[in-house]
Structures are given as C-alpha cells and as structure tokens.
C-alpha cells in the first residue's frame, strides 16, 4: 500500500492531485502553473494558486529535481558574507533573483578554492538556474581546469556559471561574466595622487595571488610609469583585504621609518586599519599623509576625514549577474537581450583624505 506524505504535525500533505481537484483542472495544468514552462490562462492560474493556498500545498523540491525541473534557485558563492564588498553584491543578486520569483542561496568559502568548487557541485545538484561566483580568483592551473569543467557541466544541465568580478576562463568554458574596470580604477586613483604631488606612494594590502590584487597593482604601477616614476618594491606591501592587516602593516611600516607621503590602500577596509595606525602614531590625514582606498563601501564616508576612494557598482554587479544568467521567461520579456559578458565602469569619489604633496607644493 502506498504511504501518504505527511507533514510534521501528522496531517497528510496536499498533493498535486488535491490541488487539481480543488481548482477543477488537470494535474498537467497544475504542473504548468508550478513550473511556468507553458502558457496558462490568467484565470486558470489564479484558480490553481488559490487552491494551493487553501490546501497549504508546498512544492516538493526533491521531486522536481528528479524530474529535471529547475528549482528556481540562484546560488551565490562569496569569500565572506560580512565583508561589505561581498555583501553588497549578494544583495544585488538576491533582489534581482526575487524579482523573478527565485530563491537565493548564499555560500561562504572563507577563501578556500576547494570549498568553492564543492559549493558549485552542491548548487548543480539542486538544479540552480545560475551559480554566481564572486571576487578574484587564484592563479592556479588545476583550479582553473576544475572550474571550467564545472561550467561545462552546469551549461549541459541548462544552468550557468557566472563570473562576477573575476577573469574569464577562456572560450572553452561556457560562462557569463560581469566585470568592472578594476585596473582602470587603480590607475585613476594613483594618478590623482600623482597630480597632487605625491611620488612616494605606499601600496598596502591585497593577497598577492588573487586576480583582484594583480589588476589593482597593475593599474597603480602603470600610472607611475606614465608619469616617469620608478616603482619602488619597498613601497608595495601586499596582504589581506582586512582592517586588521591595514592596521598591523601600517604600524610596521612606520616603525621601519619607510619614506612615503601617501597611502593607496587596496580596499576601504585596509584604509580604515591604516588610518587607525596613523592616528595612534600622531600622524594626521591628510595634513601629514594622504590616504585613499578602493570599493567605496560605507566605511569610506564614516572615516574622519572622509576617504577618497574608487567607486565600484557592487549591487549593480549582483543584479546584472542574475540578468545575464537567467534572462528570458515571463518576468524578463520586457528587457532587451543581453550578451554573455558585461563590463561596468569605476570612478573616483573625491572626499577629504588627500592634500597636496611635496611635488605639488614645489610647483609640480
């Protein structure tokens, strides 16, 4: 005898058959309403949805997965959810996913690339419509090969791997990508300091193997070259994208007596830590040392003086990641067709943390 499905309180759960009987339609029509894979008259859809509410019908996600049906889910994989950089992108993903009636699942890797790969597999098993991986990637051939393989597997299953703020995997990997002008932003903020007369610029933070760090450092060094200033390895101090690293490294540089007149922190959290160390050492920003950051997260306006930084459209990146991956369908008919890649711009936000340096005062 077939066992009836029961809820936690012992009551039998409503089935598709129950919903069909209550709405006066076939089970096939109920499935079409649930899966949104076939046109259904609006009046019929309303009757079915009303019946579902009255019966307390809940979709069996496992059964839908076995049937090869999308679970209307978008997965987002980030390094750390409390980091504002990732949090604002995640908010964009969630809000855009919600507009299409999709659930957003957030996974945190804590910087472990193997966890990232495992989470992609988990999202694939759940038949997610899209899997968005956020932030820079490490330069490792084995990892890149594995990521490309998963992109092909997702694509074969009707899903998409979305690269958000990281380099492409090549033509053999079917992905969509949302990038921002990372190197250009670093070039612009460095040139801003150079135009203010700062030639000894301390570059602080960013894991050296991460693509985000490589691009920002490349933009910084390109600006120096174009102004005829030789890069000094002593002024490049890579490390974590964290406030604690900014504080520790800034304090260490001050103890060493390194000569610099400005600091380019690789992100705003590093800048906040550096500002604290400078304040404790009695060094005033910007009168004694100028300070800039990157990302334009809320801490940039909370610091005193307010931080000059590079604005990255974080939430819009998250929104566009979903739009690129799941464009099409009822909820997207009004949008213009999108391509598989999108590059968003960055720009400097000038606030109060930069003052003229020695070169400017000398008539630069």
Tab-separated table of C-alpha atoms in Angstrom:
chain	number	residue	atom	x	y	z
A	1	UNK	CA	0.000	0.000	0.000
A	2	UNK	CA	1.376	3.443	-0.934
A	3	UNK	CA	2.233	5.601	2.074
A	4	UNK	CA	0.716	9.072	2.115
A	5	UNK	CA	3.041	12.051	2.569
A	6	UNK	CA	2.547	13.662	5.972
A	7	UNK	CA	3.544	16.993	7.495
A	8	UNK	CA	5.349	17.450	10.792
A	9	UNK	CA	2.039	17.717	12.690
A	10	UNK	CA	0.872	14.360	11.350
A	11	UNK	CA	-1.565	15.820	8.825
A	12	UNK	CA	-1.418	14.487	5.274
A	13	UNK	CA	0.291	16.902	2.908
A	14	UNK	CA	-1.647	18.174	-0.058
A	15	UNK	CA	-0.595	16.750	-3.418
A	16	UNK	CA	-0.757	17.992	-6.995
A	17	UNK	CA	-3.839	15.810	-7.412
A	18	UNK	CA	-5.526	17.535	-4.478
A	19	UNK	CA	-4.758	20.945	-5.956
A	20	UNK	CA	-6.072	19.882	-9.383
A	21	UNK	CA	-9.300	18.566	-7.851
A	22	UNK	CA	-9.855	21.747	-5.812
A	23	UNK	CA	-9.156	24.027	-8.818
A	24	UNK	CA	-11.137	21.897	-11.263
A	25	UNK	CA	-8.223	21.399	-13.645
A	26	UNK	CA	-5.924	18.578	-14.705
A	27	UNK	CA	-2.706	17.720	-12.869
A	28	UNK	CA	-0.838	18.709	-16.039
A	29	UNK	CA	-2.241	22.225	-15.752
A	30	UNK	CA	-1.129	22.426	-12.109
A	31	UNK	CA	2.384	21.382	-13.174
A	32	UNK	CA	2.433	24.067	-15.857
A	33	UNK	CA	1.493	26.695	-13.285
A	34	UNK	CA	4.188	25.476	-10.903
A	35	UNK	CA	6.959	25.213	-13.478
A	36	UNK	CA	5.989	28.202	-15.629
A	37	UNK	CA	7.059	26.216	-18.658
A	38	UNK	CA	3.838	26.526	-20.683
A	39	UNK	CA	1.256	29.289	-21.208
A	40	UNK	CA	-1.727	29.108	-18.824
A	41	UNK	CA	-4.765	31.406	-18.911
A	42	UNK	CA	-4.607	34.015	-16.159
A	43	UNK	CA	-7.980	32.976	-14.683
A	44	UNK	CA	-6.851	29.344	-14.574
A	45	UNK	CA	-3.532	30.303	-12.969
A	46	UNK	CA	-5.374	32.252	-10.292
A	47	UNK	CA	-7.667	29.281	-9.521
A	48	UNK	CA	-4.703	26.951	-9.189
A	49	UNK	CA	-2.747	29.355	-6.976
A	50	UNK	CA	-5.833	29.934	-4.830
A	51	UNK	CA	-6.257	26.182	-4.393
A	52	UNK	CA	-2.608	25.837	-3.412
A	53	UNK	CA	-3.013	28.487	-0.727
A	54	UNK	CA	-6.218	26.954	0.621
A	55	UNK	CA	-4.659	23.495	0.840
A	56	UNK	CA	-1.274	24.704	2.085
A	57	UNK	CA	0.416	22.976	-0.827
A	58	UNK	CA	4.225	23.022	-0.742
A	59	UNK	CA	6.368	22.145	-3.756
A	60	UNK	CA	8.457	19.009	-3.294
A	61	UNK	CA	11.859	20.330	-4.357
A	62	UNK	CA	13.453	16.874	-4.386
A	63	UNK	CA	10.784	15.503	-6.701
A	64	UNK	CA	11.172	18.489	-9.007
A	65	UNK	CA	14.925	17.896	-9.180
A	66	UNK	CA	14.412	14.227	-10.058
A	67	UNK	CA	12.029	15.294	-12.780
A	68	UNK	CA	14.656	17.599	-14.257
A	69	UNK	CA	12.793	20.762	-13.344
A	70	UNK	CA	14.545	23.936	-12.194
A	71	UNK	CA	14.125	24.722	-8.524
A	72	UNK	CA	14.040	28.454	-9.371
A	73	UNK	CA	17.143	28.985	-7.298
A	74	UNK	CA	20.195	31.181	-7.751
A	75	UNK	CA	23.331	30.305	-5.812
A	76	UNK	CA	25.952	32.894	-4.888
A	77	UNK	CA	29.379	31.906	-3.617
A	78	UNK	CA	31.401	34.527	-1.753
A	79	UNK	CA	34.517	34.617	0.371
A	80	UNK	CA	32.885	36.124	3.465
A	81	UNK	CA	29.309	37.332	3.844
A	82	UNK	CA	30.111	40.027	6.443
A	83	UNK	CA	32.649	41.704	4.144
A	84	UNK	CA	30.795	44.716	2.646
A	85	UNK	CA	32.283	44.088	-0.811
A	86	UNK	CA	30.618	40.680	-0.993
A	87	UNK	CA	27.543	41.693	0.996
A	88	UNK	CA	26.513	44.424	-1.439
A	89	UNK	CA	26.990	42.160	-4.449
A	90	UNK	CA	24.963	39.467	-2.668
A	91	UNK	CA	22.187	41.985	-2.029
A	92	UNK	CA	22.061	42.772	-5.742
A	93	UNK	CA	21.880	39.064	-6.590
A	94	UNK	CA	19.124	38.438	-4.035
A	95	UNK	CA	16.999	41.390	-5.121
A	96	UNK	CA	17.201	40.522	-8.799
A	97	UNK	CA	16.546	36.831	-8.100
A	98	UNK	CA	13.477	37.764	-6.027
A	99	UNK	CA	12.053	39.781	-8.934
A	100	UNK	CA	11.913	36.535	-10.909
A	101	UNK	CA	10.443	34.543	-8.028
A	102	UNK	CA	13.730	32.783	-7.340
A	103	UNK	CA	15.311	31.789	-4.051
A	104	UNK	CA	18.857	32.993	-3.390
A	105	UNK	CA	21.244	30.665	-1.546
A	106	UNK	CA	24.487	32.172	-0.201
A	107	UNK	CA	27.607	30.066	0.448
A	108	UNK	CA	30.855	31.276	2.070
A	109	UNK	CA	34.219	29.768	1.135
A	110	UNK	CA	36.416	31.538	3.717
A	111	UNK	CA	38.973	31.886	0.919
A	112	UNK	CA	39.232	28.142	0.211
A	113	UNK	CA	39.056	27.400	-3.554
A	114	UNK	CA	38.203	23.753	-2.883
A	115	UNK	CA	35.145	24.812	-0.886
A	116	UNK	CA	34.160	26.988	-3.823
A	117	UNK	CA	34.261	24.008	-6.175
A	118	UNK	CA	32.290	21.908	-3.688
A	119	UNK	CA	29.600	24.585	-3.390
A	120	UNK	CA	29.279	24.733	-7.181
A	121	UNK	CA	28.685	20.979	-7.162
A	122	UNK	CA	26.048	21.394	-4.453
A	123	UNK	CA	24.234	24.089	-6.435
A	124	UNK	CA	24.367	21.862	-9.509
A	125	UNK	CA	22.761	19.021	-7.555
A	126	UNK	CA	19.986	21.394	-6.516
A	127	UNK	CA	19.444	22.334	-10.170
A	128	UNK	CA	20.062	26.029	-9.548
A	129	UNK	CA	19.273	28.274	-12.507
A	130	UNK	CA	22.603	30.053	-12.031
A	131	UNK	CA	25.673	29.867	-9.806
A	132	UNK	CA	27.384	33.219	-9.216
A	133	UNK	CA	30.994	33.103	-8.002
A	134	UNK	CA	32.138	36.463	-6.675
A	135	UNK	CA	35.528	38.134	-6.310
A	136	UNK	CA	39.047	37.453	-7.506
A	137	UNK	CA	40.386	34.013	-8.340
A	138	UNK	CA	43.741	32.445	-7.624
A	139	UNK	CA	46.291	31.818	-10.362
A	140	UNK	CA	46.303	28.014	-10.288
A	141	UNK	CA	46.016	25.884	-13.436
A	142	UNK	CA	44.461	22.894	-11.671
A	143	UNK	CA	41.793	25.024	-10.032
A	144	UNK	CA	41.011	26.816	-13.307
A	145	UNK	CA	40.656	23.477	-15.104
A	146	UNK	CA	38.225	22.209	-12.468
A	147	UNK	CA	36.209	25.426	-12.582
A	148	UNK	CA	35.948	25.243	-16.383
A	149	UNK	CA	34.776	21.632	-16.175
A	150	UNK	CA	32.011	22.613	-13.787
A	151	UNK	CA	30.995	25.444	-16.084
A	152	UNK	CA	30.504	22.919	-18.890
A	153	UNK	CA	28.518	20.583	-16.619
A	154	UNK	CA	26.234	23.398	-15.483
A	155	UNK	CA	25.694	24.510	-19.075
A	156	UNK	CA	24.814	20.972	-20.152
A	157	UNK	CA	22.173	20.916	-17.420
A	158	UNK	CA	20.608	24.198	-18.508
A	159	UNK	CA	22.281	26.326	-15.830
A	160	UNK	CA	25.031	28.938	-15.979
A	161	UNK	CA	28.214	29.683	-14.087
A	162	UNK	CA	28.509	33.446	-13.615
A	163	UNK	CA	31.910	35.018	-13.014
A	164	UNK	CA	31.387	38.205	-11.037
A	165	UNK	CA	34.453	40.423	-10.704
A	166	UNK	CA	36.978	37.853	-11.904
A	167	UNK	CA	38.824	36.975	-15.138
A	168	UNK	CA	37.215	34.790	-17.843
A	169	UNK	CA	38.041	31.091	-18.143
A	170	UNK	CA	38.517	31.085	-21.903
A	171	UNK	CA	36.355	30.231	-24.886
A	172	UNK	CA	36.093	26.541	-23.947
A	173	UNK	CA	34.195	27.338	-20.731
A	174	UNK	CA	30.541	28.391	-21.267
A	175	UNK	CA	30.203	31.133	-18.664
A	176	UNK	CA	28.716	34.590	-18.406
A	177	UNK	CA	30.690	37.367	-16.755
A	178	UNK	CA	30.173	40.683	-15.016
A	179	UNK	CA	33.418	42.607	-14.684
A	180	UNK	CA	34.360	46.087	-13.546
A	181	UNK	CA	37.277	48.266	-14.569
A	182	UNK	CA	39.491	47.152	-11.720
A	183	UNK	CA	42.825	48.158	-13.234
A	184	UNK	CA	41.410	51.414	-14.580
A	185	UNK	CA	40.164	52.409	-11.144
A	186	UNK	CA	43.592	51.789	-9.610
A	187	UNK	CA	45.229	53.771	-12.393
A	188	UNK	CA	42.860	56.704	-11.844
A	189	UNK	CA	43.276	56.900	-8.066
A	190	UNK	CA	47.070	56.637	-8.352
A	191	UNK	CA	47.145	59.366	-10.989
A	192	UNK	CA	45.011	61.515	-8.694
A	193	UNK	CA	47.691	61.224	-6.012
A	194	UNK	CA	50.453	61.917	-8.530
A	195	UNK	CA	48.653	65.033	-9.749
A	196	UNK	CA	48.572	66.220	-6.153
A	197	UNK	CA	52.361	65.942	-5.983
A	198	UNK	CA	52.759	62.535	-4.280
A	199	UNK	CA	55.527	60.385	-5.745
A	200	UNK	CA	56.293	58.150	-2.745
A	201	UNK	CA	53.024	56.187	-2.609
A	202	UNK	CA	52.752	53.187	-0.294
A	203	UNK	CA	50.587	50.424	-1.800
A	204	UNK	CA	49.013	48.481	1.034
A	205	UNK	CA	47.087	45.184	1.052
A	206	UNK	CA	45.607	42.551	-1.240
A	207	UNK	CA	46.577	38.835	-1.360
A	208	UNK	CA	49.370	38.631	-3.965
A	209	UNK	CA	47.965	35.542	-5.764
A	210	UNK	CA	44.482	36.993	-6.180
A	211	UNK	CA	43.434	38.364	-9.580
A	212	UNK	CA	41.861	41.431	-7.927
A	213	UNK	CA	45.203	42.353	-6.361
A	214	UNK	CA	47.133	41.768	-9.567
A	215	UNK	CA	44.827	44.070	-11.532
A	216	UNK	CA	44.850	46.859	-8.949
A	217	UNK	CA	48.613	46.725	-8.574
A	218	UNK	CA	48.991	46.709	-12.375
A	219	UNK	CA	46.886	49.875	-12.664
A	220	UNK	CA	48.864	51.530	-9.871
A	221	UNK	CA	52.213	50.731	-11.476
A	222	UNK	CA	51.038	51.769	-14.944
A	223	UNK	CA	50.176	55.219	-13.602
A	224	UNK	CA	53.642	55.519	-12.059
A	225	UNK	CA	55.326	54.541	-15.336
A	226	UNK	CA	53.353	57.040	-17.386
A	227	UNK	CA	54.460	59.806	-15.014
A	228	UNK	CA	58.083	58.656	-15.275
A	229	UNK	CA	58.293	57.430	-11.678
A	230	UNK	CA	60.192	54.222	-10.968
A	231	UNK	CA	58.313	51.649	-8.905
A	232	UNK	CA	59.954	51.011	-5.517
A	233	UNK	CA	59.443	47.410	-4.264
A	234	UNK	CA	59.789	48.695	-0.697
A	235	UNK	CA	56.522	50.606	-1.165
A	236	UNK	CA	54.453	47.553	-2.137
A	237	UNK	CA	53.114	45.664	0.893
A	238	UNK	CA	50.565	43.002	-0.152
A	239	UNK	CA	48.474	41.066	2.326
A	240	UNK	CA	44.886	40.501	3.398
A	241	UNK	CA	41.941	42.658	2.350
A	242	UNK	CA	41.197	43.368	6.005
A	243	UNK	CA	41.145	46.185	8.525
A	244	UNK	CA	43.432	44.268	10.880
A	245	UNK	CA	46.045	43.818	8.154
A	246	UNK	CA	45.911	47.528	7.293
A	247	UNK	CA	46.493	48.407	10.937
A	248	UNK	CA	49.343	45.931	11.508
A	249	UNK	CA	51.211	46.645	8.279
A	250	UNK	CA	50.845	50.414	8.616
A	251	UNK	CA	52.261	50.238	12.131
A	252	UNK	CA	55.144	48.080	10.875
A	253	UNK	CA	55.970	50.465	8.024
A	254	UNK	CA	56.019	53.385	10.458
A	255	UNK	CA	58.398	51.530	12.785
A	256	UNK	CA	60.703	50.834	9.842
A	257	UNK	CA	60.869	54.533	9.002
A	258	UNK	CA	59.912	53.998	5.335
A	259	UNK	CA	59.649	57.261	3.405
A	260	UNK	CA	56.199	57.899	1.870
A	261	UNK	CA	53.756	60.786	1.594
A	262	UNK	CA	50.601	58.932	0.535
A	263	UNK	CA	48.973	55.539	1.021
A	264	UNK	CA	46.941	53.663	-1.584
A	265	UNK	CA	45.054	51.047	0.424
A	266	UNK	CA	43.916	48.144	-1.763
A	267	UNK	CA	40.398	48.439	-0.343
A	268	UNK	CA	38.500	50.658	2.086
A	269	UNK	CA	38.786	48.201	4.992
A	270	UNK	CA	42.576	48.211	4.683
A	271	UNK	CA	42.400	52.014	4.565
A	272	UNK	CA	40.383	52.067	7.804
A	273	UNK	CA	43.027	49.991	9.568
A	274	UNK	CA	45.835	52.157	8.194
A	275	UNK	CA	44.021	55.305	9.334
A	276	UNK	CA	43.819	53.938	12.875
A	277	UNK	CA	47.557	53.162	12.958
A	278	UNK	CA	48.408	56.613	11.593
A	279	UNK	CA	46.212	58.301	14.188
A	280	UNK	CA	47.777	56.347	17.042
A	281	UNK	CA	51.226	57.367	15.778
A	282	UNK	CA	50.204	61.035	15.819
A	283	UNK	CA	50.287	61.311	12.024
A	284	UNK	CA	47.457	63.423	10.624
A	285	UNK	CA	45.462	62.579	7.498
A	286	UNK	CA	45.703	64.374	5.100
A	287	UNK	CA	47.991	67.080	6.535
A	288	UNK	CA	50.931	64.715	7.107
A	289	UNK	CA	49.986	61.736	4.914
A	290	UNK	CA	47.294	61.395	2.244
A	291	UNK	CA	45.190	58.232	2.179
A	292	UNK	CA	42.966	56.646	-0.491
A	293	UNK	CA	41.065	53.372	-0.749
A	294	UNK	CA	39.051	51.252	-3.170
A	295	UNK	CA	35.414	49.969	-3.387
A	296	UNK	CA	33.518	52.922	-1.827
A	297	UNK	CA	31.755	50.927	0.880
A	298	UNK	CA	30.046	52.801	3.784
A	299	UNK	CA	33.189	52.934	5.942
A	300	UNK	CA	34.672	55.360	3.392
A	301	UNK	CA	32.174	58.020	4.472
A	302	UNK	CA	32.326	57.073	8.141
A	303	UNK	CA	36.070	57.702	8.465
A	304	UNK	CA	37.258	61.136	9.565
A	305	UNK	CA	38.448	62.636	7.361
A	306	UNK	CA	36.127	61.040	4.819
A	307	UNK	CA	38.004	58.741	2.464
A	308	UNK	CA	38.773	59.458	-1.175
A	309	UNK	CA	38.273	56.143	-2.947
A	310	UNK	CA	37.270	54.282	-6.120
A	311	UNK	CA	33.573	53.583	-6.504
A	312	UNK	CA	32.669	50.068	-7.655
A	313	UNK	CA	28.973	49.473	-8.551
A	314	UNK	CA	28.733	46.451	-6.268
A	315	UNK	CA	24.972	45.982	-6.031
A	316	UNK	CA	24.522	46.564	-9.758
A	317	UNK	CA	27.122	43.866	-10.429
A	318	UNK	CA	24.964	41.412	-8.480
A	319	UNK	CA	21.821	42.418	-10.338
A	320	UNK	CA	23.495	42.129	-13.727
A	321	UNK	CA	24.918	38.715	-12.848
A	322	UNK	CA	21.397	37.336	-12.455
A	323	UNK	CA	20.074	39.161	-15.518
A	324	UNK	CA	22.806	37.747	-17.733
A	325	UNK	CA	22.353	34.195	-16.466
A	326	UNK	CA	18.561	33.840	-16.379
A	327	UNK	CA	17.369	36.344	-18.981
A	328	UNK	CA	14.260	35.204	-20.769
A	329	UNK	CA	10.976	33.854	-19.444
A	330	UNK	CA	7.798	35.599	-18.354
A	331	UNK	CA	9.388	38.013	-15.927
A	332	UNK	CA	12.081	39.118	-18.362
A	333	UNK	CA	10.139	39.714	-21.561
A	334	UNK	CA	10.423	43.495	-21.245
A	335	UNK	CA	14.211	43.507	-21.162
A	336	UNK	CA	16.465	43.847	-24.160
A	337	UNK	CA	18.529	40.736	-24.939
A	338	UNK	CA	21.795	40.548	-23.027
A	339	UNK	CA	25.177	39.224	-24.067
A	340	UNK	CA	27.365	36.795	-22.157
A	341	UNK	CA	29.703	39.445	-20.765
A	342	UNK	CA	29.331	42.883	-19.261
A	343	UNK	CA	31.940	45.360	-18.060
A	344	UNK	CA	30.918	48.097	-15.628
A	345	UNK	CA	32.854	51.288	-15.061
A	346	UNK	CA	34.528	52.630	-11.922
A	347	UNK	CA	35.206	56.221	-10.922
A	348	UNK	CA	36.985	58.205	-8.239
A	349	UNK	CA	34.998	59.699	-5.378
A	350	UNK	CA	36.991	62.679	-4.084
A	351	UNK	CA	36.438	63.425	-0.400
A	352	UNK	CA	38.724	64.819	2.299
A	353	UNK	CA	41.673	62.441	2.769
A	354	UNK	CA	44.073	63.830	0.138
A	355	UNK	CA	46.122	67.034	0.389
A	356	UNK	CA	48.870	68.429	-1.887
A	357	UNK	CA	52.164	66.584	-1.517
A	358	UNK	CA	55.778	67.818	-1.712
A	359	UNK	CA	55.815	67.726	-5.510
A	360	UNK	CA	52.718	69.890	-5.772
A	361	UNK	CA	53.928	72.455	-3.254
A	362	UNK	CA	57.206	72.674	-5.123
A	363	UNK	CA	55.364	73.747	-8.266
A	364	UNK	CA	54.621	70.435	-9.923
